[in-house]
Short mmCIF file of N, CA and C in Angstrom, two decimals:
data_model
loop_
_atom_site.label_atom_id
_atom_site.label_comp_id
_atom_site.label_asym_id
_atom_site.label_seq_id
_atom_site.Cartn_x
_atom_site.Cartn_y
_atom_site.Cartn_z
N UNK I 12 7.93 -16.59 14.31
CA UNK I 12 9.12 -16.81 13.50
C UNK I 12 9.67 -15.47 13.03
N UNK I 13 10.66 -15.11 13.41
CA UNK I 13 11.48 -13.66 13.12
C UNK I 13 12.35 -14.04 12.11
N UNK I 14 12.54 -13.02 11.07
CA UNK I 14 13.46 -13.03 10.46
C UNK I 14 15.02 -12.24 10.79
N UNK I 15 15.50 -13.78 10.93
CA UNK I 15 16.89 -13.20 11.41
C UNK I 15 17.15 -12.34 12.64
N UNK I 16 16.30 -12.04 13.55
CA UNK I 16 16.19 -11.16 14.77
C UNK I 16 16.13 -9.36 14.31
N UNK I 17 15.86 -9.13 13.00
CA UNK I 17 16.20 -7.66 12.58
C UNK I 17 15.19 -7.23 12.94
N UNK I 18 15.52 -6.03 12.62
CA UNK I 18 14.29 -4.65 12.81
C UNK I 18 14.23 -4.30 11.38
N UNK I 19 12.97 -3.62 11.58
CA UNK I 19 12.71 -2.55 10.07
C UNK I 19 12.91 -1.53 10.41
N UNK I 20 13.73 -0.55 9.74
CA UNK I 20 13.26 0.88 10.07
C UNK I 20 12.96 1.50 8.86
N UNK I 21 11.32 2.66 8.93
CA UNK I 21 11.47 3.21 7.74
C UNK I 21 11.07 3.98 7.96
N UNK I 22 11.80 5.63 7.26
CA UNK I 22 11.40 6.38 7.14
C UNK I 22 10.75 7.29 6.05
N UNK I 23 10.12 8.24 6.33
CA UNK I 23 8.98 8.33 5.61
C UNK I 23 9.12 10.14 5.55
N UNK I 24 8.91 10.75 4.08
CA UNK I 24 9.22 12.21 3.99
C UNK I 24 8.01 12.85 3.27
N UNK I 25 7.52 14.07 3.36
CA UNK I 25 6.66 14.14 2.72
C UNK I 25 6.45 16.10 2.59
N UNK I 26 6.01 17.18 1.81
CA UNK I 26 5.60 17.74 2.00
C UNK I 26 4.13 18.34 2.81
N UNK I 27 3.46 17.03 2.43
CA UNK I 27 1.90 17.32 3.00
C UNK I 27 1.82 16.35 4.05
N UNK I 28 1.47 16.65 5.19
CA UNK I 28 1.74 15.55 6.80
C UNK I 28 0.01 15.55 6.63
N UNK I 29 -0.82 15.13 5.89
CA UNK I 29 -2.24 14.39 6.17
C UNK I 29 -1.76 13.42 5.00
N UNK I 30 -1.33 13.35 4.22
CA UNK I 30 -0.61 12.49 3.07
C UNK I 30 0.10 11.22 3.82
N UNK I 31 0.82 12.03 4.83
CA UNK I 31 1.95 11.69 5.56
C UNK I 31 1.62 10.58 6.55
N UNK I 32 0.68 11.15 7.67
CA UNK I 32 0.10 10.59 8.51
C UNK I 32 -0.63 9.55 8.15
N UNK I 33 -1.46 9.45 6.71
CA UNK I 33 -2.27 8.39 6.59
C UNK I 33 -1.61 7.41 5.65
N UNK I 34 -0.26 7.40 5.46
CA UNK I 34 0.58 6.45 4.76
C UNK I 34 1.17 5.28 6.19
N UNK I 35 1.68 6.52 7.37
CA UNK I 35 1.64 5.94 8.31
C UNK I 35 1.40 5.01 8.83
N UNK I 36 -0.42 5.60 8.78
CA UNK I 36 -1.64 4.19 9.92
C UNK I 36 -1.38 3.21 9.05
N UNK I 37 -1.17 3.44 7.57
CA UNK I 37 -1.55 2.21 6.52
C UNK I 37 -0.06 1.16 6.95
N UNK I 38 0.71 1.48 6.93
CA UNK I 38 1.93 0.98 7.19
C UNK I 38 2.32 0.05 8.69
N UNK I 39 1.66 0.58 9.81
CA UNK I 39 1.67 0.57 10.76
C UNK I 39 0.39 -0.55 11.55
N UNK I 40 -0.80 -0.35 10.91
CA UNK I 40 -1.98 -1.38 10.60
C UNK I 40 -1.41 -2.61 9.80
N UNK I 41 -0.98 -2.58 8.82
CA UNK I 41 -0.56 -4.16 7.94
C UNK I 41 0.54 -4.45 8.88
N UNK I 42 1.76 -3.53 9.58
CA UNK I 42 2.54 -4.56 10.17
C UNK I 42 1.96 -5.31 11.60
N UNK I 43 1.16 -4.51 12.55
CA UNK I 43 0.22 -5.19 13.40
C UNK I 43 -0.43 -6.19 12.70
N UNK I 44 -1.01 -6.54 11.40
CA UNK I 44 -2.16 -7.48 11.21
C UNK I 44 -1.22 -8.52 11.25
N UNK I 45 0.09 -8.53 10.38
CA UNK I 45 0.69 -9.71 10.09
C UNK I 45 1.67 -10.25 11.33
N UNK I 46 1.42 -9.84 12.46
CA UNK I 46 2.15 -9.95 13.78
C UNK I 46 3.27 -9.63 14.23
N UNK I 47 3.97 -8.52 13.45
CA UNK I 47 4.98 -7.80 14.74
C UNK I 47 4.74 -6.93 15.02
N UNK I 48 5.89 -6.69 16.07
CA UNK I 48 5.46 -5.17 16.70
C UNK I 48 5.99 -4.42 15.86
N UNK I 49 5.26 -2.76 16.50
CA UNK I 49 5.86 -1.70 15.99
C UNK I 49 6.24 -0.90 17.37
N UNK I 50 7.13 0.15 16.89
CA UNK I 50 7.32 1.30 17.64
C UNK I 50 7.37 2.38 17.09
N UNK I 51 6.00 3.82 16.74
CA UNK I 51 6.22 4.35 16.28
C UNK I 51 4.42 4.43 15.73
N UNK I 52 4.58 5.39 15.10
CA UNK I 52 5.53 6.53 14.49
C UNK I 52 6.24 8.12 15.11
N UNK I 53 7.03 7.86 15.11
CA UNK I 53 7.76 8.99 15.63
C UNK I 53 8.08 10.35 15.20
N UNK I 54 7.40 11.47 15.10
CA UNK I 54 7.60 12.10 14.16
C UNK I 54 8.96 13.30 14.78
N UNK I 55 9.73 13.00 13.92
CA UNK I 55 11.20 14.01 13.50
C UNK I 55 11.07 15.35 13.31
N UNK I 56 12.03 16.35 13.85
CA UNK I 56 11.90 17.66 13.25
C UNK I 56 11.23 17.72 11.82
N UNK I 57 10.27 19.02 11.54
CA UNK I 57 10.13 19.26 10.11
C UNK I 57 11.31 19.99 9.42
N UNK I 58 11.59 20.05 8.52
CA UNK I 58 12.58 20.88 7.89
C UNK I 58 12.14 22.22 6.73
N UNK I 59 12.25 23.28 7.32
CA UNK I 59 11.92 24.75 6.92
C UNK I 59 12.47 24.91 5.67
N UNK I 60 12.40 25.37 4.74
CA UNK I 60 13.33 26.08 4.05
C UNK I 60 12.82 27.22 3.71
N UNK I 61 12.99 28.58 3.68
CA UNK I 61 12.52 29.78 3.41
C UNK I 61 13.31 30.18 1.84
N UNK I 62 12.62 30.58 1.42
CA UNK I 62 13.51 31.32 0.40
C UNK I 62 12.81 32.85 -0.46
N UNK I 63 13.71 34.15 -0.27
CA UNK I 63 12.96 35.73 -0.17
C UNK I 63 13.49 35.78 -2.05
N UNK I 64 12.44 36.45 -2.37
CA UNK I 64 12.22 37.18 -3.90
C UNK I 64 11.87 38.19 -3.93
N UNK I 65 12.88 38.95 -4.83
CA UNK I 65 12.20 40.45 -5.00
C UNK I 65 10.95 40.36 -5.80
N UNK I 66 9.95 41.24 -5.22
CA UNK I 66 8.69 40.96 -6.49
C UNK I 66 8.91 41.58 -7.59
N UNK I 67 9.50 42.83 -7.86
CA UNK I 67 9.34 43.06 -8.82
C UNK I 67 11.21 43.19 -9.46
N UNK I 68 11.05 42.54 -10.85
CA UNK I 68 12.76 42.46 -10.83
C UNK I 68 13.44 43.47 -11.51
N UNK I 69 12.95 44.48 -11.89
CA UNK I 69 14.13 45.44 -11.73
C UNK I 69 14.42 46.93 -10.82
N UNK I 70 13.15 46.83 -10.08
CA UNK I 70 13.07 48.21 -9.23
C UNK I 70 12.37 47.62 -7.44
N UNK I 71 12.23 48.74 -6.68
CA UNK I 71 12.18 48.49 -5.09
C UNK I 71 12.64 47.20 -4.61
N UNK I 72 13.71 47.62 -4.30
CA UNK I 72 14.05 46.07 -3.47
C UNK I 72 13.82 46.08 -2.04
N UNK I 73 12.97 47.25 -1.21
CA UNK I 73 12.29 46.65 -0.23
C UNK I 73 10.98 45.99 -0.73
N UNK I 74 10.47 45.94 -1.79
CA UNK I 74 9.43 44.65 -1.65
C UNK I 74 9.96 43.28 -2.15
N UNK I 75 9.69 42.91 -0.77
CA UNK I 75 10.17 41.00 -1.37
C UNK I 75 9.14 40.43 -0.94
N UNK I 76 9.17 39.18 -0.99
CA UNK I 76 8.54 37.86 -0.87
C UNK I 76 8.97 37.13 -0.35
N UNK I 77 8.75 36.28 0.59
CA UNK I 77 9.12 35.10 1.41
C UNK I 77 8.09 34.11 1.24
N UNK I 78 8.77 32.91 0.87
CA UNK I 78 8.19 31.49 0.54
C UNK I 78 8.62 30.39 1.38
N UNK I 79 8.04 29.34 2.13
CA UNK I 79 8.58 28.19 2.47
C UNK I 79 7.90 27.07 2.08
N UNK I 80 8.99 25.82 2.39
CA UNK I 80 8.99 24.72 1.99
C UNK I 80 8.74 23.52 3.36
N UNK I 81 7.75 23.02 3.79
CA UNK I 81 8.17 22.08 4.81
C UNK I 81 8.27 21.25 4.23
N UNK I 82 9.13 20.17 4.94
CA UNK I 82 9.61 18.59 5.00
C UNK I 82 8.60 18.05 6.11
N UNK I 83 7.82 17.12 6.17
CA UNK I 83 7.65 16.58 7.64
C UNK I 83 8.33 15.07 7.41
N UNK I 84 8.70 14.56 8.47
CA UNK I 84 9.24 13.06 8.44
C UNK I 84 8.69 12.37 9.63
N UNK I 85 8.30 10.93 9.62
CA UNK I 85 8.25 10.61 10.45
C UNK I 85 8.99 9.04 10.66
N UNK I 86 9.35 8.43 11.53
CA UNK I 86 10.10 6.88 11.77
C UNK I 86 8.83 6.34 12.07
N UNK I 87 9.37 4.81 11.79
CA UNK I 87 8.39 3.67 12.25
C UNK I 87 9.46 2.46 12.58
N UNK I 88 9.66 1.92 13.73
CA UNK I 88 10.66 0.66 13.78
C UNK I 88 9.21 -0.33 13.75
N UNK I 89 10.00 -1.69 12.90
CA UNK I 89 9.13 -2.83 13.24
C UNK I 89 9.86 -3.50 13.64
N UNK I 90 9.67 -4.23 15.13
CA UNK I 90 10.15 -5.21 15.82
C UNK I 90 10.21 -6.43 15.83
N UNK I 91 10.73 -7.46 15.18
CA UNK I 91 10.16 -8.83 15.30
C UNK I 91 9.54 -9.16 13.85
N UNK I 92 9.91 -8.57 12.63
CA UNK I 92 9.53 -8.62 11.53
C UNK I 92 9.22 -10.42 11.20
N UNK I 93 7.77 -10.87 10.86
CA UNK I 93 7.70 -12.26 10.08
C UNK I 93 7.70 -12.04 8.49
N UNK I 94 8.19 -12.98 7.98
CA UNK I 94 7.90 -13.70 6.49
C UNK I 94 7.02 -12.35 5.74
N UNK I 95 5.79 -12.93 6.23
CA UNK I 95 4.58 -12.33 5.75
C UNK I 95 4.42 -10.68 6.29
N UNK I 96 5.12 -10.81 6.63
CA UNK I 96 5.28 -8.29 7.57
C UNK I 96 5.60 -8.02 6.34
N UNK I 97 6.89 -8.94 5.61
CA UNK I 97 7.82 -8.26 4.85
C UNK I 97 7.26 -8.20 3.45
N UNK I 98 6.58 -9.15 3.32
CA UNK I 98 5.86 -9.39 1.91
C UNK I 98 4.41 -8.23 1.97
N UNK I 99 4.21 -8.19 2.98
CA UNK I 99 2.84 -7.26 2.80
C UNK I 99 3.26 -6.00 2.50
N UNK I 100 4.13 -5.39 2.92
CA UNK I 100 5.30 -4.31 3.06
C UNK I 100 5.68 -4.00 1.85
N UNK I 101 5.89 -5.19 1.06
CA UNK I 101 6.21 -4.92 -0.13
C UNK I 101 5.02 -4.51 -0.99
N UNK I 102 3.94 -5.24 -0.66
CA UNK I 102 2.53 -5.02 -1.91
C UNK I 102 2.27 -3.28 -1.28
N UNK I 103 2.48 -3.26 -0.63
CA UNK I 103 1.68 -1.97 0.13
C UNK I 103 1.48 -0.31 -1.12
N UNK I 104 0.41 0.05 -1.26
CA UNK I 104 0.49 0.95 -1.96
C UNK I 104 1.28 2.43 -1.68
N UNK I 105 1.55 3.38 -1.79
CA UNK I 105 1.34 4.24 -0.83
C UNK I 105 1.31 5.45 -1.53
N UNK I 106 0.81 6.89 -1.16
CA UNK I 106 0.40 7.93 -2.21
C UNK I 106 1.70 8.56 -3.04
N UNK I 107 1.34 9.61 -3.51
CA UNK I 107 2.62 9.68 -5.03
C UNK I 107 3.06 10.87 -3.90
N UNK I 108 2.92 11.47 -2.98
CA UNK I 108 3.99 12.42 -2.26
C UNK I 108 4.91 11.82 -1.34
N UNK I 109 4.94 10.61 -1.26
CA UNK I 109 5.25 10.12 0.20
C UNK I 109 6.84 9.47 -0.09
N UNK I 110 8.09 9.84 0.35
CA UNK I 110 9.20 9.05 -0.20
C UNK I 110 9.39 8.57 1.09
N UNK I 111 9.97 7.70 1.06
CA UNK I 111 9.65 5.88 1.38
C UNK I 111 11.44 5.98 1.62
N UNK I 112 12.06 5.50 2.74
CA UNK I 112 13.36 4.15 2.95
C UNK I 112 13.00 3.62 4.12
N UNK I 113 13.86 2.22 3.56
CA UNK I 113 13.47 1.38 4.64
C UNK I 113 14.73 1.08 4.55
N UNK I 114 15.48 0.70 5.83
CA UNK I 114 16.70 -0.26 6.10
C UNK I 114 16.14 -1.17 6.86
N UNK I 115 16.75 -2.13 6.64
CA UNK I 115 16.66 -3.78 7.35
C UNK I 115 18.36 -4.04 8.55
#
């Protein structure tokens, strides 16, 4: 029994990709148990951000600092979403780095 013929898609952002990855299986395991498919996870460019500081702030400005920031993201489509995909989906815990959308 499908709801409505939709898909899930959700994506998933995170600084730390072992955070990342194991929000994933968790996500990806409950929608297999409750019987649809998945496709995925797919993981997306990471996103860099660099950003240079002088170390010291009022003298040599050849010494700087360079810092970055990754993004990792990854997709998950669920195919064939039932009743019970969507409700488990909802209880689902998941860790405090991990930001979460889902479109239906």
């Amino acid at each position: 029994m499908a709801v409505d013929n939709q898909n899930i898609r959700i994506r998933l952002r995170a600084y730390d990709h072992r955070v990342l990855d194991q929000s994933t299986i968790e996500i990806v395991n409950t929608a297999k148990r409750t019987g649809a498919r998945v496709r995925g996870p797919i993981p997306l460019p990471t996103r860099i951000e660099r950003f240079t500081v002088q170390r010291s702030p009022h003298a040599d400005k050849k010494s700087q600092e360079t810092f970055e920031q990754r993004t990792h993201k990854r997709l998950i489509d669920i195919i064939e979403p039932t009743a019970k995909t969507v409700d488990e989906l909802k209880k689902l815990n998941l860790p405090a780095g991990v930001d979460i959308t889902i479109k239906i």
